[in-house]
Coordinates of C-alpha atoms and ligand atoms in Angstrom, one line a residue:
X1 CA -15.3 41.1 -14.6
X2 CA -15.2 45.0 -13.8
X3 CA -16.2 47.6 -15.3
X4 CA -13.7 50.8 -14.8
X5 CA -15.0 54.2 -15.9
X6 CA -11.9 56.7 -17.3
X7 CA -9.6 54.1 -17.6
X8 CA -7.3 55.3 -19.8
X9 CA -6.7 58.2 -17.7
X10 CA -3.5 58.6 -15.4
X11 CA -4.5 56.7 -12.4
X12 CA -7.2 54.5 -14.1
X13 CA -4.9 53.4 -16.3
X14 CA -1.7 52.3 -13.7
X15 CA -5.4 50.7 -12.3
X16 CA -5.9 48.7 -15.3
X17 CA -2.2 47.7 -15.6
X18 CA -1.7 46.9 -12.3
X19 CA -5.0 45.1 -11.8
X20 CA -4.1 43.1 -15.1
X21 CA -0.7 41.9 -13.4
X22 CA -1.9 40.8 -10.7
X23 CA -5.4 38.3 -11.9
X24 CA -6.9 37.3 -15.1
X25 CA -10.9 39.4 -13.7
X26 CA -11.3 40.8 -17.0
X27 CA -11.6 44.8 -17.0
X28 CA -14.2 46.6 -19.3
X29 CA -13.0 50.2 -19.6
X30 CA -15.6 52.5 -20.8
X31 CA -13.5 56.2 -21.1
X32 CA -14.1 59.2 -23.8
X33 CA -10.8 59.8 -24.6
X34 CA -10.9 63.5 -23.9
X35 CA -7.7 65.4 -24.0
X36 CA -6.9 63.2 -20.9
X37 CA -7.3 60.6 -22.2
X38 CA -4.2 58.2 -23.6
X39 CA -4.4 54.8 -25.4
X40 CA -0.7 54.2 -25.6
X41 CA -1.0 54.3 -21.6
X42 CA -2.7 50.7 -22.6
X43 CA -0.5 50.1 -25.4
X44 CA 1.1 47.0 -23.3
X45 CA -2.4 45.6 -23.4
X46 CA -2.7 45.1 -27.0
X47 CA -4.2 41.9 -28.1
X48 CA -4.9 41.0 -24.0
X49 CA -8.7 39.3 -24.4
X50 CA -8.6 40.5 -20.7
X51 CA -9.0 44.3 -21.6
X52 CA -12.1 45.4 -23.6
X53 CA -11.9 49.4 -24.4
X54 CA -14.9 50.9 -25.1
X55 CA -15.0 55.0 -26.1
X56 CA -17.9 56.4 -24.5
X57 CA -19.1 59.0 -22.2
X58 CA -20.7 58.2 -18.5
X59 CA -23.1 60.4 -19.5
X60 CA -24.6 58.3 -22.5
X61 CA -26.9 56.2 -20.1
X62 CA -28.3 53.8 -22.7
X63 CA -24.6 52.9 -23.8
X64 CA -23.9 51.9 -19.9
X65 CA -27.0 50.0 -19.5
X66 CA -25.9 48.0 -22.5
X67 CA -22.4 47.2 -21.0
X68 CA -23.7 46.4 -17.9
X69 CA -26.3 44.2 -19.4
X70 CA -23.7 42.1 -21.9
X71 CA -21.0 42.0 -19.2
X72 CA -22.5 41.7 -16.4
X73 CA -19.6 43.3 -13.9
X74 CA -19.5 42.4 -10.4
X75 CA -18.3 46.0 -9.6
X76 CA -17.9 49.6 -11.2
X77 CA -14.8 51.4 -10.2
X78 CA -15.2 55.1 -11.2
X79 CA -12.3 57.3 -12.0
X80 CA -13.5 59.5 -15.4
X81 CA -13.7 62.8 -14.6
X82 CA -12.0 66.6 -15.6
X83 CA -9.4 66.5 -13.1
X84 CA -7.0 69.6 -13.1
X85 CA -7.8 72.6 -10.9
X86 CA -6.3 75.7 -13.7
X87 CA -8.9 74.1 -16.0
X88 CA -11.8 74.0 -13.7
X89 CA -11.0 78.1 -12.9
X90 CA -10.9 78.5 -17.0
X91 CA -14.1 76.7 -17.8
X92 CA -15.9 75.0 -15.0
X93 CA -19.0 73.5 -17.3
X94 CA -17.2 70.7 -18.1
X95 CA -16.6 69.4 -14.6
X96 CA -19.9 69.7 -13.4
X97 CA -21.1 67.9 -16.8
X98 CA -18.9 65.3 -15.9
X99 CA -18.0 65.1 -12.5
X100 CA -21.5 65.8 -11.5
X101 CA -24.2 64.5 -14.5
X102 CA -21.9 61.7 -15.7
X103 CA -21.7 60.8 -11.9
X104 CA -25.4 60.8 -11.4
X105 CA -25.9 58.9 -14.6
X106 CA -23.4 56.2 -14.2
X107 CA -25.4 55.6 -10.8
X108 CA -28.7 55.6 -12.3
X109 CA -27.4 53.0 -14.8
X110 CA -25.8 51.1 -11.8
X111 CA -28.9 50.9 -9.6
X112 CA -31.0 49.8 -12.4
X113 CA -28.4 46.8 -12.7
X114 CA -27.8 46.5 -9.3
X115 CA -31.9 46.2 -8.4
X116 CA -32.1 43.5 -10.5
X117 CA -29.4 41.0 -9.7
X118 CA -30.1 37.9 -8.3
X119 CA -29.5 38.2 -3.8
X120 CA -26.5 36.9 -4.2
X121 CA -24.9 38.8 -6.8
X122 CA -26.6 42.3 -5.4
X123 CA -24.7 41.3 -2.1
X124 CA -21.9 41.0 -4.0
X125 CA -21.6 43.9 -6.4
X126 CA -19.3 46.9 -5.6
X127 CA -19.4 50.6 -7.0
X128 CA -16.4 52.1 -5.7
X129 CA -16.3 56.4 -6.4
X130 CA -12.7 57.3 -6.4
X131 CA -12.6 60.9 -5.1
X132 CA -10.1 63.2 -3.7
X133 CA -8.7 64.7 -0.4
X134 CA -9.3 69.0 -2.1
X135 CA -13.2 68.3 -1.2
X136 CA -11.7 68.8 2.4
X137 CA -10.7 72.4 1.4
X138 CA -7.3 74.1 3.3
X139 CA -5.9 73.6 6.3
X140 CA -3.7 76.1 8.3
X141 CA -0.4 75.0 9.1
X142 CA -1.1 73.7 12.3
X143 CA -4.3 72.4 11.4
X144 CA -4.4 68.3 11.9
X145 CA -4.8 65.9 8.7
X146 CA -8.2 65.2 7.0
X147 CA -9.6 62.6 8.4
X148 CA -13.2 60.8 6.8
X149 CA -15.1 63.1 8.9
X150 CA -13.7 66.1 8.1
X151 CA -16.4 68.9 6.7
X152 CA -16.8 69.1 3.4
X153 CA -14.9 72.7 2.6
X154 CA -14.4 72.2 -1.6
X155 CA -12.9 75.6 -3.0
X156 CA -12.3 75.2 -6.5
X157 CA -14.7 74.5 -9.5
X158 CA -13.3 71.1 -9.8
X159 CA -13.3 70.4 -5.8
X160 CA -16.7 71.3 -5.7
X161 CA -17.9 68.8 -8.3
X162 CA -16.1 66.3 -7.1
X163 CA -17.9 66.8 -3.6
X164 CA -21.1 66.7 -5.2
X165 CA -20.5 63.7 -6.7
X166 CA -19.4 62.1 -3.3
X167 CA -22.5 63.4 -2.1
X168 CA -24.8 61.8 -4.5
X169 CA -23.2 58.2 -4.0
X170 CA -23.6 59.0 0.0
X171 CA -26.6 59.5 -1.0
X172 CA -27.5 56.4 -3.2
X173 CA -25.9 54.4 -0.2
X174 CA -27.8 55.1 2.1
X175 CA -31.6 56.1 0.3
X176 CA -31.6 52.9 -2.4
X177 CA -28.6 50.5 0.1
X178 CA -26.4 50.5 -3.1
X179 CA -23.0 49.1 -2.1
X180 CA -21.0 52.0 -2.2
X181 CA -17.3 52.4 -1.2
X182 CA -15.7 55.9 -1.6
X183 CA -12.1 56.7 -1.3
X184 CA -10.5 60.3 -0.8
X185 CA -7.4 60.4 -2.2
X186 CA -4.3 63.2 -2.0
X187 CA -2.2 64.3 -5.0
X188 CA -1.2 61.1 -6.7
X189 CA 2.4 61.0 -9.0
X190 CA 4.2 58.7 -11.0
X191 CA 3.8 57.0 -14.7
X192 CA 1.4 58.8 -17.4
X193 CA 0.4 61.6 -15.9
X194 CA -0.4 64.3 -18.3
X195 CA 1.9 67.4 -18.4
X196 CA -0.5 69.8 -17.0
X197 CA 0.2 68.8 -13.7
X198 CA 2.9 69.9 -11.5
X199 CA 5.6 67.3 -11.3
X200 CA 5.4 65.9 -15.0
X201 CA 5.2 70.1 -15.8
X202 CA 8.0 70.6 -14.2
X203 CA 10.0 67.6 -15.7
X204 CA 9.2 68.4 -19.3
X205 CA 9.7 72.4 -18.9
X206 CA 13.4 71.6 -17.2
X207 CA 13.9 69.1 -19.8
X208 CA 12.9 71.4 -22.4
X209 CA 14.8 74.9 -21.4
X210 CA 11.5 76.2 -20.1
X211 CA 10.8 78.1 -17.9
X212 CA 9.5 76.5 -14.3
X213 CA 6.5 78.6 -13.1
X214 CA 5.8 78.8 -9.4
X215 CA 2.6 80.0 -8.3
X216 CA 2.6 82.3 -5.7
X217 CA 5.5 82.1 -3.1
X218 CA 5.9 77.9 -3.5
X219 CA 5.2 77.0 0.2
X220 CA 1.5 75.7 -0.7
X221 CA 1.4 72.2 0.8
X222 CA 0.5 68.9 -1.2
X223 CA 0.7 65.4 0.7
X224 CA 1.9 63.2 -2.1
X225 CA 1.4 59.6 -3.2
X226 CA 2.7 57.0 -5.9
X227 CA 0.6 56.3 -8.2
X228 CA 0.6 52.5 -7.7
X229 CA 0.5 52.8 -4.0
X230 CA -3.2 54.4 -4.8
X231 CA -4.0 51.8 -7.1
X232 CA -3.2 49.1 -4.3
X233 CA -5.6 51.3 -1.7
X234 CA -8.7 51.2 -4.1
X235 CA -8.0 47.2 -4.4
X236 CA -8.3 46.5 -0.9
X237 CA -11.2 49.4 -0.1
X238 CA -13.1 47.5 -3.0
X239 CA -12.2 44.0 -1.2
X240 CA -12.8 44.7 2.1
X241 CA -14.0 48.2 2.6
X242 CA -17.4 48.4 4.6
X243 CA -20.7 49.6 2.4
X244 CA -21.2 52.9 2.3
X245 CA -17.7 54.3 4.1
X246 CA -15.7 56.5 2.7
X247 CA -11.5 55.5 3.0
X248 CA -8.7 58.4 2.7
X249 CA -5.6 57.1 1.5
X250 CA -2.5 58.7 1.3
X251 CA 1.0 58.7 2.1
X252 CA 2.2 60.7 4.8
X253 CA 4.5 63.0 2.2
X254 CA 3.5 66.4 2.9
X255 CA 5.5 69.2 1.0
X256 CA 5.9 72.5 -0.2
X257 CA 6.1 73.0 -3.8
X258 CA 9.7 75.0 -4.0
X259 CA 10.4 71.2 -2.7
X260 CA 9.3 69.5 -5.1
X261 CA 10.1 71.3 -7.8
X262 CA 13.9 71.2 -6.0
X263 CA 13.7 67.6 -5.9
X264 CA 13.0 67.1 -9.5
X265 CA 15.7 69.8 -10.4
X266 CA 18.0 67.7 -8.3
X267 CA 17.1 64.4 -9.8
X268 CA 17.5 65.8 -13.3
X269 CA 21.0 67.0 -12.3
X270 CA 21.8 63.9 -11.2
X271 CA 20.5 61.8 -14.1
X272 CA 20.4 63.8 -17.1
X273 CA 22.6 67.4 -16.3
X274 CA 22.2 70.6 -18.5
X275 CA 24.8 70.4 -21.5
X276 CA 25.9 73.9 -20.1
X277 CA 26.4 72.2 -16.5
X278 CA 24.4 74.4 -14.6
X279 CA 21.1 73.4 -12.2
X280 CA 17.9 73.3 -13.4
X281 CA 16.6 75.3 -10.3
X282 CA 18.3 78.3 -12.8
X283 CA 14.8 77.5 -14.6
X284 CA 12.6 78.3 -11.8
X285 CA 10.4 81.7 -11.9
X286 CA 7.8 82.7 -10.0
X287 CA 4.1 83.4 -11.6
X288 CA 1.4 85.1 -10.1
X289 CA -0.7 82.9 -8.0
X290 CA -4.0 80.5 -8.7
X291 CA -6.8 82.4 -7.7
X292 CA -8.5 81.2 -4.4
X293 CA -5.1 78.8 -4.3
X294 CA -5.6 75.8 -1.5
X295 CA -2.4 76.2 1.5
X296 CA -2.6 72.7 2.7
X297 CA -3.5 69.9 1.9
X298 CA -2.5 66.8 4.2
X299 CA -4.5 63.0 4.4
X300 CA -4.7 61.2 8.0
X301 CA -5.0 57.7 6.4
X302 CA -4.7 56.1 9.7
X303 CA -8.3 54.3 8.8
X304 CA -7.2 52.5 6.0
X305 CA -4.6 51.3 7.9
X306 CA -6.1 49.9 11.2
X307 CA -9.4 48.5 9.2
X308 CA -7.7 47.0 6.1
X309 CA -4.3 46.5 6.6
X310 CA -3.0 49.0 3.3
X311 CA -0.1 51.3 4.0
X312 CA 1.8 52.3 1.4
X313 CA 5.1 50.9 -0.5
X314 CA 6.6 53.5 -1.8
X315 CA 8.6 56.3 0.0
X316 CA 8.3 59.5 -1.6
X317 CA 12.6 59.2 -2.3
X318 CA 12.4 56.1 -3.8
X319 CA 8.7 56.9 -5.7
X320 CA 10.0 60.3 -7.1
X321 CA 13.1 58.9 -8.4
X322 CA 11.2 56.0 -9.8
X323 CA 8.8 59.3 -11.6
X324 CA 11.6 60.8 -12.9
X325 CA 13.3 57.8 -14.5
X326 CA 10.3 56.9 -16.0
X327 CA 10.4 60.3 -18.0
X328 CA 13.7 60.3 -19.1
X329 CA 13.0 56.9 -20.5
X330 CA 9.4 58.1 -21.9
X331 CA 10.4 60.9 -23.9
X332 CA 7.9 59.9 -27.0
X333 CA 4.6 59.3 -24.7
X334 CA 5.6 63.1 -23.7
X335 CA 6.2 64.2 -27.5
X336 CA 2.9 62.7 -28.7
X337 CA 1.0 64.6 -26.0
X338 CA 3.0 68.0 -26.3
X339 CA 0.1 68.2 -29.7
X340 CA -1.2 71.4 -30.8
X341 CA -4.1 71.6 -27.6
X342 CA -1.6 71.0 -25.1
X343 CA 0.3 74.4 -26.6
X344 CA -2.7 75.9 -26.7
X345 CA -4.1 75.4 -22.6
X346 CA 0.2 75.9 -21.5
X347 CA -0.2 79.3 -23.9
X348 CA -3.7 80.4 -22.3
X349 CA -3.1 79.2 -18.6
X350 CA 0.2 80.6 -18.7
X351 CA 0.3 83.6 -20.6
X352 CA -1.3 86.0 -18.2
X353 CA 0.4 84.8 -15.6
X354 CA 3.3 87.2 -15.8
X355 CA 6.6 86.2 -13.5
X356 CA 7.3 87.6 -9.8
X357 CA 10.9 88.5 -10.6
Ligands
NAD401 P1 -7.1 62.2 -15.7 O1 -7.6 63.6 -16.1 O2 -5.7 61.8 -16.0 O3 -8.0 61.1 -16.4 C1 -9.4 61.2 -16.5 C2 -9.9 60.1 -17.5 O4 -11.4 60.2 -17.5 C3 -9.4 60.4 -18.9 O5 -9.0 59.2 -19.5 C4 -10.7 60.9 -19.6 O6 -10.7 60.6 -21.0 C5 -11.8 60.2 -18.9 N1 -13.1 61.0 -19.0 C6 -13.3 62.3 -18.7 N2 -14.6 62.6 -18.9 C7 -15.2 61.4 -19.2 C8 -16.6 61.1 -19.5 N3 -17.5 62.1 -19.5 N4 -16.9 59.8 -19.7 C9 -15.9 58.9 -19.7 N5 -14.6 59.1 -19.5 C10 -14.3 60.4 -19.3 O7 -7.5 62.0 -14.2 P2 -6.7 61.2 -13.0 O8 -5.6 62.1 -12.5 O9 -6.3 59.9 -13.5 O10 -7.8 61.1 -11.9 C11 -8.7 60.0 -11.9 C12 -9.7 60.1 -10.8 O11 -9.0 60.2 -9.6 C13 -10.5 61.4 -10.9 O12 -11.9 61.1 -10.4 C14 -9.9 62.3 -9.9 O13 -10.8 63.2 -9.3 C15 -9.4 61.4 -8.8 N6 -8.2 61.8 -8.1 C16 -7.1 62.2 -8.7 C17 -5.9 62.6 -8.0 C18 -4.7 63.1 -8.7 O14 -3.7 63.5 -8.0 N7 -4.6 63.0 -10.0 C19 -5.9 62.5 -6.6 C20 -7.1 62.0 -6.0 C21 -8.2 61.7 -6.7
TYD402 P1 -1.6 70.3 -9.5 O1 -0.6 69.3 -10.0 O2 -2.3 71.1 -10.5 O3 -2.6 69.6 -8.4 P2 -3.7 70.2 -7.4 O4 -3.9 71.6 -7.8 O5 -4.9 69.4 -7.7 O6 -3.1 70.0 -6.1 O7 -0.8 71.3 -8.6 C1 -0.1 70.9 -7.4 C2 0.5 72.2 -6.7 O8 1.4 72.8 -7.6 C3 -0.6 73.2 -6.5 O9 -0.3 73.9 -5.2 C4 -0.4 74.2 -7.6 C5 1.1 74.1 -7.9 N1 1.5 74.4 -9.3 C6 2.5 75.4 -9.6 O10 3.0 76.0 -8.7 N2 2.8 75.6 -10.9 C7 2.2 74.9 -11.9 O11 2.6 75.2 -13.1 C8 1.3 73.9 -11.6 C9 0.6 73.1 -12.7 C10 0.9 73.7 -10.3

């Protein structure tokens, strides 16, 4: 069995699903449901003895000791955190409660389990941190890819946490020889992912006559990857990674926003045109820019490759079409998310922004 922290998140829960297809391990999946949060992502799982959801925050340590004690996991794989950048720049607290405390906590919980196993078993167990490639920071345009010994650069509230808690599993590695495996990972895409985030955004705004805010002049790079390819990188890092390396995974996809956000206008052309026939690039505006906005982003993931033998399925043609199918045939998952709070952060984050043009 597993434990998985913040699966019923975006990426924990293609985790869950895809690690569910694919063996009968059982998954415990301790998350707090915040606004992030979804159980219809794990609606398909509904009556599976396989899945046991627990609500509950990382930070409760006595609640983590408990699972750990009555399940007995042979390996934590940590993905709850706050997640989005805008949010971070509103209200930072949050993400170093979480990203930083929970972090710390869920170790302390971990090492207490861990330290008493049996030899066998502490060989055996696995706590795999599932970070990102922003703790990097920016690179110029000619700068070369991240690579895992890249400085440590985070700009943004939410970078920042998320560095510190790669720090503090560095450091439980290497001060207490917990078997750590951390993986930095670029700007994932694909199924359930909430709204907030540029590509599903940018699918429901077009979809819905909005309007499709750019920030700053669009050429800020992300290197992207699908969802399930990441899911499929953290599998192999937590079967075969070293103890106490750190793995970047990504896909080789760098591009510019105004790209993307052409791309998916193009798709939605395509697959589902505007009753009025025209493009849904009409909808784009430019808004004035995230403050301290990363250029570049870009992974080197040429390690994972040559140690473990992961590259990735997906193109980015085939994984963006995939994306944008998977909307058009989602329309309710989006509904029951566009609540009153989602109105609410789109109102706040985007109100002030004003438009360019
Ligand atoms: P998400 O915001 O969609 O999901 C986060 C999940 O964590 C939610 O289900 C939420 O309820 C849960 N959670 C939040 N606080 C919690 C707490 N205190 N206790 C228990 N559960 C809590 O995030 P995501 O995009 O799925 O990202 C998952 C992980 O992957 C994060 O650690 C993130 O930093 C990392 N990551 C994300 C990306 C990306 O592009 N989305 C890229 C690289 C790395
Ligand atoms: P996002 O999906 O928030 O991921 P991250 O900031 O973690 O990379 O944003 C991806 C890129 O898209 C980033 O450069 C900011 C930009 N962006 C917009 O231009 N408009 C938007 O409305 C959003 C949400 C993002």
């Amino acid at each position: 069995m597993i434990l998985v922290t913040g699966g019923a998140g975006f990426i924990g829960s293609n985790f869950v699903l895809d690690w569910l297809a694919q063996s009968d391990e059982p998954v415990i999946n301790l998350d707090k449901l915040t606004y992030a949060g979804n159980l219809e992502n794990l609606a398909s799982l509904q009556g599976d003895s396989r899945h046991i959801f627990v609500q509950g925050d990382i930070n409760d340590r006595a609640l983590v000791e408990s699972l750990l004690a009555q399940h007995t996991p042979r390996a934590i794989v940590h993905f709850a955190a706050e997640s989005h950048v805008d949010r971070s720049i509103h209200g930072p607290e949050d993400f170093v409660i979480t990203n930083v405390n929970g972090t710390f906590h869920l170790l302390e919980a971990a090492r207490g389990y861990w330290s008493a196993l049996s030899p066998a078993e502490k060989d055996a167990f696995r706590f795999l941190h599932v970070s990102t490639d922003e703790v990097y920071g920016s690179l110029g345009p000619n700068d070369p890819a991240f690579t895992e010994t890249t400085p440590y650069a985070p700009n943004s509230p939410y970078s920042a946490s998320k560095a510190a808690s790669d720090h503090l599993v560095r450091a439980y590695h290497h001060t207490y020889g917990m078997p750590t495996l951390t993986t930095n990972c670029s700007n994932n895409y694909g199924p359930y992912q909430f709204p907030e985030k540029l590509i599903p955004l940018m699918i429901h705004n077009a979809l819905t006559g909005k309007p499709l805010p750019i920030y700053g002049d669009g050429m800020n790079v992300r290197d992207w990857l699908y969802v399930s390819d990441h899911c499929s990188g953290i599998r192999e890092v937590l079967g075969k990674g070293k103890l106490g390396e750190t793995y970047n995974i990504g896909g080789w996809n760098e591009k510019p926003n105004l790209e993307i956000v052409h791309t998916l206008c193009d798709l939605l052309d395509e697959l589902q045109p505007r009753a009025d026939k025209q493009s849904y690039r009409s909808q784009i505006t430019y808004v004035t820019d995230r403050p301290g906005h990363d250029r570049r982003y870009a992974i080197d993931a040429r390690k994972i490759e040559r140690e473990l033998g992961w590259r990735p399925a997906e193109t980015f043609d085939t994984g963006i079409r995939k994306t944008v199918q998977w909307y058009l045939q989602h329309g309710e998952w989006v509904e029951h998310i566009v609540n009153g709070s989602y109105r609410q952060w789109v109102e706040k984050q985007y109100r002030g922004l004003g438009t360019q043009d």
